[in-house]
Coordinates of C-alpha atoms in Angstrom, one line a residue:
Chain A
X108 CA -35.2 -33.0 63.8
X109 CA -32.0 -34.1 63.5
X110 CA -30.0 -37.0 65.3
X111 CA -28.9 -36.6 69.3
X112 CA -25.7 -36.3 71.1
X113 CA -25.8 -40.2 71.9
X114 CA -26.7 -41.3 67.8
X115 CA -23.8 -39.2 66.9
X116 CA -21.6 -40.0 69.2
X117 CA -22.2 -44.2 68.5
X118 CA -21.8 -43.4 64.3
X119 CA -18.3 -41.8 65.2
X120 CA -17.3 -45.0 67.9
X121 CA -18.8 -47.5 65.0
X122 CA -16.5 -46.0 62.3
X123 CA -13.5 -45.3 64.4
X124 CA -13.7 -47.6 67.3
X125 CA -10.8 -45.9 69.3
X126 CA -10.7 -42.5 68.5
X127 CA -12.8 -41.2 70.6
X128 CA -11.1 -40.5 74.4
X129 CA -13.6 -39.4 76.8
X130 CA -17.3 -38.5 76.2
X131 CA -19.2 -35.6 78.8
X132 CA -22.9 -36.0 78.9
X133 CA -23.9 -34.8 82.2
X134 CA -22.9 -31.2 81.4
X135 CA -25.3 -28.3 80.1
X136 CA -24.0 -29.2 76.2
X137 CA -22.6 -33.0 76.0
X138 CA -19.4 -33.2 74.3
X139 CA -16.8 -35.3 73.3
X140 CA -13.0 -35.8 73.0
X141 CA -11.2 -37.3 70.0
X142 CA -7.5 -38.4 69.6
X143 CA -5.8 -35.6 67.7
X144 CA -4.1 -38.1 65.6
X145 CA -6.9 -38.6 63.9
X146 CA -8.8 -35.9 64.5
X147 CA -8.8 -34.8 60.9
X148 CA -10.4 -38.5 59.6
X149 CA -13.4 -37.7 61.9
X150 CA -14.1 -34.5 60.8
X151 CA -14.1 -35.7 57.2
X152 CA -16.5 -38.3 58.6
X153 CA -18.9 -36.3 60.4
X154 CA -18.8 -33.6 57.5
X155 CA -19.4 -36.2 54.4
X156 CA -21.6 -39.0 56.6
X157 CA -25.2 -38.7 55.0
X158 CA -26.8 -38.9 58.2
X159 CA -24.0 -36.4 60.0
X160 CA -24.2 -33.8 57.3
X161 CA -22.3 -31.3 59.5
X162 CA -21.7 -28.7 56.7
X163 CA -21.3 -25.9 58.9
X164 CA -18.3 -25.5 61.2
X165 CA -19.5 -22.9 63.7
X166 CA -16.8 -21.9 65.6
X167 CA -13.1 -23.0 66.5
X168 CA -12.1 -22.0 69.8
X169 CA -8.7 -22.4 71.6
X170 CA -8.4 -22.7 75.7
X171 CA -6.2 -23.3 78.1
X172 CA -7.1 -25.0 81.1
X173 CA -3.5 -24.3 82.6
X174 CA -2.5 -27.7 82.1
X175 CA -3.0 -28.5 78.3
X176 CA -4.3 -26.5 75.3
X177 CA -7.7 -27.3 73.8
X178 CA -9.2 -26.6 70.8
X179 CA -12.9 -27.1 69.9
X180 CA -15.0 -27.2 67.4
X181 CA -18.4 -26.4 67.9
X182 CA -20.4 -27.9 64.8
X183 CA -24.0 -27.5 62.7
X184 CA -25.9 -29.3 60.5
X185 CA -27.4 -27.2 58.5
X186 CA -30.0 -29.6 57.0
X187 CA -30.4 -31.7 59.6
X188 CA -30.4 -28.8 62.4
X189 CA -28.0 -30.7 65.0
X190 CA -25.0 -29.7 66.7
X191 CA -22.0 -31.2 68.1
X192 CA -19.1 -30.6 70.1
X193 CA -15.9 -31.6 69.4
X194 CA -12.7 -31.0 71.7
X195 CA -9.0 -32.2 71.5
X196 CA -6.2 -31.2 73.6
X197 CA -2.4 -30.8 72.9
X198 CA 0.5 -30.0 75.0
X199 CA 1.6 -26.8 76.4
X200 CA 5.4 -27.4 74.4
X201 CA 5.4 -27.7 71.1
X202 CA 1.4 -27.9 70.6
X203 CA 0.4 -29.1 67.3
X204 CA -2.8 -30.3 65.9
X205 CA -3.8 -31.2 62.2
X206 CA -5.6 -28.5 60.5
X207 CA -8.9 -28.8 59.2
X208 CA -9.3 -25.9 56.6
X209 CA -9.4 -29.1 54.1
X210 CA -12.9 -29.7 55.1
X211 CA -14.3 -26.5 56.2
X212 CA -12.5 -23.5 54.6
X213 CA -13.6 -21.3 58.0
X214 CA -10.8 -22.8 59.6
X215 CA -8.2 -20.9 57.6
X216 CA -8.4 -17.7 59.4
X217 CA -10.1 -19.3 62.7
X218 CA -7.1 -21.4 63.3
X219 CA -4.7 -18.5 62.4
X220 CA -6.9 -16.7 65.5
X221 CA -5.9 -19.7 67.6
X222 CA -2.2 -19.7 66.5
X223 CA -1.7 -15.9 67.2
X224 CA -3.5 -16.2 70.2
X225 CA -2.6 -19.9 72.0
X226 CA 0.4 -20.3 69.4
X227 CA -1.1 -24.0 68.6
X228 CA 0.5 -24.7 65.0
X229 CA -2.0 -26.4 62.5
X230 CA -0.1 -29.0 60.5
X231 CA -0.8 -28.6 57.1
X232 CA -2.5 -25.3 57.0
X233 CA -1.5 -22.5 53.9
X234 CA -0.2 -19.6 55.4
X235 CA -0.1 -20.3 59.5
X236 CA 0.4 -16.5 60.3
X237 CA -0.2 -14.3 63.5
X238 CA -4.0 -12.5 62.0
X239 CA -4.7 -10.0 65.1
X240 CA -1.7 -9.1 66.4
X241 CA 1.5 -7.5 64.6
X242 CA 4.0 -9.7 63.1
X243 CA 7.3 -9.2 65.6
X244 CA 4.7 -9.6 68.8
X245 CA 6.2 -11.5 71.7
X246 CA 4.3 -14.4 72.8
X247 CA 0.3 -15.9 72.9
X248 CA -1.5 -13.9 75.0
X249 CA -4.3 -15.5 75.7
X250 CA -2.6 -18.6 77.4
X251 CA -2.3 -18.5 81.1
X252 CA 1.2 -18.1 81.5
X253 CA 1.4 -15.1 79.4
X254 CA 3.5 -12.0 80.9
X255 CA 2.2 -8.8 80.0
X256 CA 5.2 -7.3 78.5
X257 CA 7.3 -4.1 79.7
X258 CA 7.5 -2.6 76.2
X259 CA 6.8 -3.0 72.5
X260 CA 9.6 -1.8 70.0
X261 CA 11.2 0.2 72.8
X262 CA 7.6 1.8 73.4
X263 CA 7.0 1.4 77.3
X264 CA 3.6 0.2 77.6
X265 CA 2.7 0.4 81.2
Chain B
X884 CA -7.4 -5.6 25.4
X885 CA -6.6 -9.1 25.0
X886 CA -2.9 -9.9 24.5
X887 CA -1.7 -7.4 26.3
X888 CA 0.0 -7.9 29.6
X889 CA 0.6 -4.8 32.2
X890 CA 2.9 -5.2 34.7
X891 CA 1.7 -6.0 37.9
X892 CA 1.4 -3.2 41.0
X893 CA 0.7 -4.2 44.5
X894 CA -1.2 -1.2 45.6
X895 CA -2.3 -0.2 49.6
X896 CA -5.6 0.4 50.0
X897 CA -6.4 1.5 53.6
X898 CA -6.3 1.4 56.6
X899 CA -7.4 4.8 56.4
X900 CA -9.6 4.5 53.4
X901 CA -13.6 5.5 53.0
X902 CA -14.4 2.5 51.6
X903 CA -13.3 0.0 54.2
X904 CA -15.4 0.6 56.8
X905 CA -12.9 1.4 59.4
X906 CA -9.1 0.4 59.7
X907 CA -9.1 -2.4 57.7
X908 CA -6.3 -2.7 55.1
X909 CA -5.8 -4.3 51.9
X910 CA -3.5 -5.4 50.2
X911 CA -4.3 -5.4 46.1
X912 CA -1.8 -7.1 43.5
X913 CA -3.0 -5.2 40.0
X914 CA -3.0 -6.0 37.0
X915 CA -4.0 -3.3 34.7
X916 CA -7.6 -2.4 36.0
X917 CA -7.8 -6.1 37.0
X918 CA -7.5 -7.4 41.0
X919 CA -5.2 -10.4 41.1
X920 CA -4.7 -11.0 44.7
X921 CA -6.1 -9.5 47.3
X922 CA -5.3 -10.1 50.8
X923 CA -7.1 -8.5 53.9
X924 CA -4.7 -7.4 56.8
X925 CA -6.8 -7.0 60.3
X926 CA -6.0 -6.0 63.8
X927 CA -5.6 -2.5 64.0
X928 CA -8.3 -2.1 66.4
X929 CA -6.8 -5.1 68.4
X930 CA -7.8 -4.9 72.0
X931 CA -8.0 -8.6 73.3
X932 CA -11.4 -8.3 74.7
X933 CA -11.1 -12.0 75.5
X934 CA -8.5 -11.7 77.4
X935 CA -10.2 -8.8 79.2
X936 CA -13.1 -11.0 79.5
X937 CA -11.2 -13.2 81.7
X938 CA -10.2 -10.3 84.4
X939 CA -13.4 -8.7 84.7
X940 CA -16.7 -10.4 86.0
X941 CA -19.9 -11.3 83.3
X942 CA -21.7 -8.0 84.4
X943 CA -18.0 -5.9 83.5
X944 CA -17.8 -7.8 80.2
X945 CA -21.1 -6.3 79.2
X946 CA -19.9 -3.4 78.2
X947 CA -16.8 -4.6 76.0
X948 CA -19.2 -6.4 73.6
X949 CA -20.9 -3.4 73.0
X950 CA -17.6 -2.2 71.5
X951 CA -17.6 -5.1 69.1
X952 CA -20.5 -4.5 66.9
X953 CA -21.2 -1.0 68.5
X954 CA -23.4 -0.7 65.3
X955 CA -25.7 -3.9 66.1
X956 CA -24.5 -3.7 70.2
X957 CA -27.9 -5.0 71.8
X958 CA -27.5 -8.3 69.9
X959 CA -23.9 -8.9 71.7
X960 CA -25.6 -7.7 75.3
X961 CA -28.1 -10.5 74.0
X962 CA -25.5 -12.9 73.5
X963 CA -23.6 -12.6 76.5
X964 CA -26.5 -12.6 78.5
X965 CA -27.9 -15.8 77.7
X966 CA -24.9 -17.4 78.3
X967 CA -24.7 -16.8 81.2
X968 CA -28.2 -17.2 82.1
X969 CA -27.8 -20.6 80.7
X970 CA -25.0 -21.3 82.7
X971 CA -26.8 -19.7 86.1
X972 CA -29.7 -21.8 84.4
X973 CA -32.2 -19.6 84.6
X974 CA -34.2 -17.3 82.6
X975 CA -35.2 -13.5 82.1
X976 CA -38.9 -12.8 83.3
X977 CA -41.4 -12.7 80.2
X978 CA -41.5 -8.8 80.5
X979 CA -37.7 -8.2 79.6
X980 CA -37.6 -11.5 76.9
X981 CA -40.2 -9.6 74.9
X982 CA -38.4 -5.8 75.2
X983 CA -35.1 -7.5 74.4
X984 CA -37.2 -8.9 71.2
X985 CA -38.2 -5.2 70.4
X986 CA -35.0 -3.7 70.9
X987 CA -32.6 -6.2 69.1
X988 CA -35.3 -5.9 66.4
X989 CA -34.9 -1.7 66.3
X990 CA -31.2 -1.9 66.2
X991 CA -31.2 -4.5 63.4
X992 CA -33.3 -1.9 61.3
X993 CA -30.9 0.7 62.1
X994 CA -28.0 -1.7 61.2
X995 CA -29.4 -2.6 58.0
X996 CA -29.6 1.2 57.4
X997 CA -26.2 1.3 57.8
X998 CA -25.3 -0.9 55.7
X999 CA -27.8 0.1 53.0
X1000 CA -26.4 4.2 53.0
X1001 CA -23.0 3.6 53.1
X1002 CA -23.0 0.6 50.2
X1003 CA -24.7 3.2 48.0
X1004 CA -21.7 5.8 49.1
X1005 CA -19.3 2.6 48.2
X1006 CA -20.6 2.3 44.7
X1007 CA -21.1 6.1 44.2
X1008 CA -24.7 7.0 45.3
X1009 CA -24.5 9.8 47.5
X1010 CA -28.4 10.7 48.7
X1011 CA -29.0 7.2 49.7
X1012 CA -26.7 7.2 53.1
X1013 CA -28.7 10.6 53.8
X1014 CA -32.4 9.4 53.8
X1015 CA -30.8 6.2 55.8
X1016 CA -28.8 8.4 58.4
X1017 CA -32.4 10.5 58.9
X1018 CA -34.3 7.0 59.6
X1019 CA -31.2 5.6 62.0
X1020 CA -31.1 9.4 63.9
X1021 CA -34.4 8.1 64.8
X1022 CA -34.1 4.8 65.8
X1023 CA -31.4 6.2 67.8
X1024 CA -33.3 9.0 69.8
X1025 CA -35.5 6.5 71.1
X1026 CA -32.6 4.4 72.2
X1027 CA -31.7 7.6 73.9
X1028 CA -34.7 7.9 75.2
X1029 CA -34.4 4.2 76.6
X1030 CA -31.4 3.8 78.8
X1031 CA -29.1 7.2 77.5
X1032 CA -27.0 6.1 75.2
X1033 CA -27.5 5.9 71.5
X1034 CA -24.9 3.2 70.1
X1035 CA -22.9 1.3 73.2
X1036 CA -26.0 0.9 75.3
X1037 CA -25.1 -1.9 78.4
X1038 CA -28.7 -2.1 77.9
X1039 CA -29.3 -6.1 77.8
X1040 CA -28.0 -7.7 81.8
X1041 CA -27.7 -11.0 82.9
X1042 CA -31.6 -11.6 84.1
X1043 CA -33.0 -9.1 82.3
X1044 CA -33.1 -5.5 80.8
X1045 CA -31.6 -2.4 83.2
X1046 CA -34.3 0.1 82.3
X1047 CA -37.9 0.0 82.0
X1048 CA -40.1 1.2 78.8
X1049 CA -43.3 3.1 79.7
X1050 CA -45.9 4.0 77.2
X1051 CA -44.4 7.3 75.7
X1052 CA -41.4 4.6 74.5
X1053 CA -43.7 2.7 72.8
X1054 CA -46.1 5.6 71.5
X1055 CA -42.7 7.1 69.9
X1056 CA -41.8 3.3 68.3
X1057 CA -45.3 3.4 66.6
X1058 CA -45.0 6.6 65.3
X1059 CA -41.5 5.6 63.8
X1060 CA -42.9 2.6 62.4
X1061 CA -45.7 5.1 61.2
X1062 CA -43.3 6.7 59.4
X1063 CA -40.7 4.1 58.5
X1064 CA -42.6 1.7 56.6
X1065 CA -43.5 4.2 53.4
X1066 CA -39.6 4.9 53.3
X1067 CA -38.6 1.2 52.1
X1068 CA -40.5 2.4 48.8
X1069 CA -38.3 5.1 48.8
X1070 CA -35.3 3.5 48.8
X1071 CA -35.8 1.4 46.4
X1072 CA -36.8 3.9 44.1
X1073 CA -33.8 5.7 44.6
X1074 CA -31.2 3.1 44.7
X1075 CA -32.4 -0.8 44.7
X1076 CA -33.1 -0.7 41.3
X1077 CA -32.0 2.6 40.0
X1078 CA -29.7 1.3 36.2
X1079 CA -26.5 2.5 37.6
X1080 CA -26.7 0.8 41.1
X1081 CA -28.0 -2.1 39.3
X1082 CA -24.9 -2.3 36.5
X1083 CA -23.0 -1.8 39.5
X1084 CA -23.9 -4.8 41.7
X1085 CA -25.9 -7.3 39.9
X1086 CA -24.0 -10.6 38.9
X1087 CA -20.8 -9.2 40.9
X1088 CA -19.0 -11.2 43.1
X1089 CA -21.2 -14.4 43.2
X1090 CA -20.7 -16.8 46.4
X1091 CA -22.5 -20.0 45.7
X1092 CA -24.0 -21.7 48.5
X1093 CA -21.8 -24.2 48.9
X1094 CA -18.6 -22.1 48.9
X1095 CA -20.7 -19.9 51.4
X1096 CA -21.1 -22.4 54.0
X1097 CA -17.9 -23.5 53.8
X1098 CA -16.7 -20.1 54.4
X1099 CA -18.7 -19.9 57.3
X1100 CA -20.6 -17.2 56.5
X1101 CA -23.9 -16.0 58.4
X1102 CA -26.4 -13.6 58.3
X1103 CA -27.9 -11.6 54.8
X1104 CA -24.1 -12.7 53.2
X1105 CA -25.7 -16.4 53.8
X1106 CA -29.3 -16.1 53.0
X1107 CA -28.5 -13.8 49.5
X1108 CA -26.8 -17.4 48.6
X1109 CA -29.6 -18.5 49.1
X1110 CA -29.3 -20.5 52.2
X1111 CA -32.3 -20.9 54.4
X1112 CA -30.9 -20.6 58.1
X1113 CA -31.6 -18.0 60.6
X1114 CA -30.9 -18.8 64.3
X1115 CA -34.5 -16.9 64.9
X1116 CA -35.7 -19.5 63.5
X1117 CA -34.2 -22.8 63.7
X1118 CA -32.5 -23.0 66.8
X1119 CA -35.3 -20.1 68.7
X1120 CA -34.1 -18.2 71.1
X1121 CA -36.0 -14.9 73.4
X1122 CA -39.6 -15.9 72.3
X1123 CA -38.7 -15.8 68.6
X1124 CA -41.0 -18.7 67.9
X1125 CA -44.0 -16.8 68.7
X1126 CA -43.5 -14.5 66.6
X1127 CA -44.7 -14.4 62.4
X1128 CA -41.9 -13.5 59.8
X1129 CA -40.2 -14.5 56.8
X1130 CA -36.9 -15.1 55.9
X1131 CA -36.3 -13.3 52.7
X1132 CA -33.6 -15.2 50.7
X1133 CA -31.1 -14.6 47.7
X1134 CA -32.8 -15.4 44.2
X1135 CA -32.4 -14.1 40.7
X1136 CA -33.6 -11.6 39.4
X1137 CA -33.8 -11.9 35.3
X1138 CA -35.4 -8.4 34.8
X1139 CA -32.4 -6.9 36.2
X1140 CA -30.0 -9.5 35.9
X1141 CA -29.4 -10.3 39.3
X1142 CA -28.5 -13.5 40.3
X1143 CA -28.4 -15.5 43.6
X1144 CA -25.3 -14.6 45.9
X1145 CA -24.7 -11.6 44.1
X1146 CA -23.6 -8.1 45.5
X1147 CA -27.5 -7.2 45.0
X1148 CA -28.9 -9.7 46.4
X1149 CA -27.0 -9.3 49.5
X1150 CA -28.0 -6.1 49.8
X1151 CA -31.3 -6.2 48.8
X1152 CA -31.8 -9.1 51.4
X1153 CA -31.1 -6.2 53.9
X1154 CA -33.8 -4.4 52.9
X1155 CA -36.2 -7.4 53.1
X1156 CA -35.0 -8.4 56.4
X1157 CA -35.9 -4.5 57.5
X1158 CA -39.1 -4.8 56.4
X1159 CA -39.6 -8.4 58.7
X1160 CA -38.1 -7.0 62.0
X1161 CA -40.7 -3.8 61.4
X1162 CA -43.9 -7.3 61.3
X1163 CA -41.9 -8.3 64.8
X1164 CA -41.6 -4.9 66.5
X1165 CA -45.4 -4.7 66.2
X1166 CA -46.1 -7.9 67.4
X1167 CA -44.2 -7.3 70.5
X1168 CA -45.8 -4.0 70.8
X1169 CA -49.0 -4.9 70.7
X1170 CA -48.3 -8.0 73.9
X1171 CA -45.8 -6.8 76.3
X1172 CA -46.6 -8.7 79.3
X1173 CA -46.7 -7.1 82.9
X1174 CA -44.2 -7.9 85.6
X1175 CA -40.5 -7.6 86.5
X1176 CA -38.2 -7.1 83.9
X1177 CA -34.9 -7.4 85.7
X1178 CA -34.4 -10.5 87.8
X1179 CA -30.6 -11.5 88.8
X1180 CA -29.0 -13.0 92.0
X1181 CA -27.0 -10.5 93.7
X1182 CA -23.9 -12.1 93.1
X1183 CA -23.4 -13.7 89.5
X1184 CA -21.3 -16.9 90.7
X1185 CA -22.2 -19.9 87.8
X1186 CA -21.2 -23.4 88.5
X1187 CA -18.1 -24.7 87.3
X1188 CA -18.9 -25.8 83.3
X1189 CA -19.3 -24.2 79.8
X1190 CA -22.2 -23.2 77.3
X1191 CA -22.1 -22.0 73.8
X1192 CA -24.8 -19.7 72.5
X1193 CA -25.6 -18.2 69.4
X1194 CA -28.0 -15.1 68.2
X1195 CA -28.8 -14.2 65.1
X1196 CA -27.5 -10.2 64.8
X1197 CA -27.5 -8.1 62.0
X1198 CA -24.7 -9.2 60.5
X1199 CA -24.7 -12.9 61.2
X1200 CA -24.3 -15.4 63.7
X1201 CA -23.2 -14.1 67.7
X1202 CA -21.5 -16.6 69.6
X1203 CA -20.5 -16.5 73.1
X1204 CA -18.1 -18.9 74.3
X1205 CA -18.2 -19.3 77.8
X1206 CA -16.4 -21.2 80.2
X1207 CA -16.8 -21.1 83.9
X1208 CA -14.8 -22.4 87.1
X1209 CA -17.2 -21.2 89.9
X1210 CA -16.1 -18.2 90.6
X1211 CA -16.9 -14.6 90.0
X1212 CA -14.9 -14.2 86.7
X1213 CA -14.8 -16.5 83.5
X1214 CA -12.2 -18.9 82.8
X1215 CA -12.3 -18.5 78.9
X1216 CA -15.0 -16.2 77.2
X1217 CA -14.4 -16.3 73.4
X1218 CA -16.9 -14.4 70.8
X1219 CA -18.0 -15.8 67.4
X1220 CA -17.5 -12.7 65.6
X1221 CA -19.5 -12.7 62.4
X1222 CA -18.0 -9.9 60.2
X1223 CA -14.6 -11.8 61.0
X1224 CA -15.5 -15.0 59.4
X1225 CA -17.5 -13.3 56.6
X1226 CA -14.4 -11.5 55.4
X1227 CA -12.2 -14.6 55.5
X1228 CA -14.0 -14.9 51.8
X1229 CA -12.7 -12.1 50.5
X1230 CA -9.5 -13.2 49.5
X1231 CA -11.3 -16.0 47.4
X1232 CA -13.8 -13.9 45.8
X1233 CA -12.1 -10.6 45.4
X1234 CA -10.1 -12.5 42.8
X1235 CA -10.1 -11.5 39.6
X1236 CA -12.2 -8.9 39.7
X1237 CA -12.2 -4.5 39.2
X1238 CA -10.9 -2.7 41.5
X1239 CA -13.9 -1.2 41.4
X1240 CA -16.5 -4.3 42.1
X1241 CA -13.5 -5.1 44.6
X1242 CA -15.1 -2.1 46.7
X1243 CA -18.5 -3.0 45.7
X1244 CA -18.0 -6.7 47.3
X1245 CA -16.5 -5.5 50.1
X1246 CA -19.5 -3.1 50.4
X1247 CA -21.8 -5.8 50.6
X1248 CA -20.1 -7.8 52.7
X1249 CA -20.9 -5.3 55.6
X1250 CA -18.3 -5.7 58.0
X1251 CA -17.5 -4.0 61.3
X1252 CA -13.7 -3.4 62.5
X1253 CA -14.4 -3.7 66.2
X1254 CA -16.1 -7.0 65.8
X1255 CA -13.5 -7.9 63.7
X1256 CA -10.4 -6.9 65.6
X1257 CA -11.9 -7.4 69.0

């Protein structure tokens, strides 16, 4: 079997001693928070590491927990069968993180998910576009402060 | 011919077109017979079922994620389920682990069908989709037969199943199997390696392994690169450990001239897989333990914290995303749609193709809108 949340977690701190923020192990699934800054560098890391070998990037996700915007990553090794969990957080205003579709090509259209949905813009990714919803839509809906809206195009929806 | 260059058409294919499996538009840049570009427009069927998520509680939310995948809809009541369960941290009684092993099982058969009638349809073969469409009506009836509804079934609850099965259920499941199993013969006598299927498909739109994982792709679309990984098996979930069955995996083929991560293998890997969930259903016929099968607290309130789970459904990898605040409803409940991420590729290998394997890749991709749009 493949290495635990603890091993991984001390390869990331030993090759980038402060990027990682806050670490949760006394949860159902342990997981940990890295700097966005350099988010990027440690996914590289934990993708091209030998021992890491996460190949396969699961799932992005995008939440809001009122106060800031996450996103996280929910990675597999598909060799070594381990998993991680990776978060960061950005602000409401202006909330940018570095894209990742470098690494793991997924990202392109999971990220656009996140952008039409949270409106978190991915430095650096091809063609940042709204995927689900239609071009001219008002707003992210799935952040907390979202207002329904009265109509679409002069179509009353309510 | 060589030399010559055509101008180049963008052309509209969809979103009402046979071929694409539902509303799902494309948009081709042509050059002569020749696919240049191709870019995949999505969200007609856009309903923000994770926002809905977060206004209904776990036991409402069952329902929407049978609208996903309505064709493979007892893996996404799986899915949600166990989240939750893991989150209550607890676990359905033996009785209801093993019927939820049976029934995801039956509906993964009956998915495959699907996706075995209607690629033949995509690349020309008529007949095919009929022989399949007989064998689903009947995987169908005894989904009727189990809790009334035959493709969005709220079958799969937090703590358990919501109907029973009594012996006639399982006498009618033996006799399908009874009949099923001769049919894969069938089928492949009529269309796995019938010449024209065959010229078709084989060595069309290859994903390597590498680009597949990349991509993210799960499911048959994974294993026909030859991947081996299959939640069933390496991360078990339900029982699945208990039970004997192969993987069937992507490989070439030199007497036909298919090769691994080709538009046959993907299918064909269908076909295996049927044949592996018919070795599972009988297992779990032949040991359904006695006891409850529905087991829930009366109200579903899970402590404040999150879990991520994953199921292997027909089509790929089910993820349920779910984060709770101690209350009655979720905080955040996102779903790791499979056909969404296994289209992203089609952009990259839809390139430079016919228009005509064009349809036969997106064929063999096997997508489904309502996963896709949500």
């Amino acid at each position: 079997m493949g290495l635990t949340f603890k091993e991984i977690v001390e390869k990331v701190k030993t090759q980038f001693p402060d990027s990682i923020v806050s670490t949760q192990e006394e949860v159902i699934q342990p997981w940990f928070e890295t700097k966005p800054e350099i988010l990027n560098k440690v996914c590289r890391f934990l993708k091209d590491d030998i021992e890491l070998d996460f190949d396969f990037c699961e799932s992005i996700s995008g939440v809001d927990d009122t106060k800031n915007l996450w996103v996280v990553y929910h990675l597999t090794s598909l060799r070594k069968k381990h998993l991680i969990i990776l978060k960061t957080k950005t602000e409401r205003e202006n909330s940018q993180l570095p894209t990742v579709m470098d690494i793991w090509k997924t990202a392109d259209w999971q990220e656009r998910e996140i952008y039409d949905l949270y409106g978190i813009k991915f430095d650096g990714h091809h063609d940042l576009r709204r995927i689900l919803l239609p071009e001219d839509w008002q707003g992210h809906p799935l952040r907390k402060d979202y207002k329904f809206p009265e109509d679409y195009d002069g179509i009353p929806l309510r | 011919m060589p030399g010559i260059k055509t101008q180049e058409i963008l052309v509209n294919m969809g979103p009402q077109h046979p071929s694409t499996h539902g509303v799902l538009r494309l948009v081709i840049k042509t050059d002569g017979e020749l696919v240049t570009e191709v870019t995949p427009i999505v969200g007609y069927l856009h309903r923000c079922a994770e926002k809905i998520g977060e206004n209904v509680t776990y036991d409402q939310w069952i329902p929407y994620t049978d609208r996903m995948d309505y064709i493979a809809a007892m893996g996404n009541n799986l899915g949600i389920s166990l989240a939750v369960e893991k989150l209550l941290g607890m676990e359905a009684p033996p009785r209801a682990q093993v019927i939820r092993v049976l029934v995801c099982e039956l509906n993964r058969v009956a998915s495959h069908l699907i996706a075995f009638g209607t690629f033949g349809l995509d690349v020309g073969a008529f007949t095919p989709f009929l022989y399949a469409w007989r064998e689903r009506e009947m995987i169908l009836n005894l989904f009727e037969m189990l809790c009334g509804a035959r493709m969005t079934f709220n079958y799969i609850r937090i703590g358990g199943i919501s109907f029973d099965i009594d012996q006639k259920f399982i006498d009618k499941t033996k006799e399908f199997i009874e009949w099923f199993e001769p049919r894969i013969k069938e089928y492949n006598d009529l269309l796995t390696y019938n010449r024209i299927f065959v010229e078709r498909t084989a060595k069309i739109g290859i994903i390597s392994p590498e680009r597949a994982i990349s991509y993210g792709l799960t499911g048959p679309n994974l294993r026909a690169s030859g991947v081996n990984f299959d939640v069933r098996k390496d991360f078990p979930y339900c029982g699945y450990e208990k039970y004997q069955f192969n993987i069937p995996l992507g490989r070439d083929v030199p007497e036909i001239g298919a090769v691994t991560g080709d538009c046959w293998n993907r299918y064909y890997v269908r076909i295996e897989e049927m044949i592996e969930s018919i070795k599972i259903i009988k297992q779990t016929l032949e040991n359904i333990p006695a006891g409850e099968y529905y087991d829930a607290p009366k109200k579903i309130k899970p402590k404040a914290g999150e879990v991520y789970t994953r199921i292997e459904n027909a089509r790929g990898i089910v993820g349920f995303y779910i984060i709770s605040d101690g209350s009655e409803k979720p905080v955040r409940a996102k779903v790791r749609a499979p056909s969404f991420i296994n289209l992203s590729i089609l952009p990259e290998i839809g390139k430079n193709v016919l228009v005509a394997d064009l349809i036969a890749i997106l064929g063999s991709i096997d997508i489904v809108l309502g996963e896709i749009d949500r």
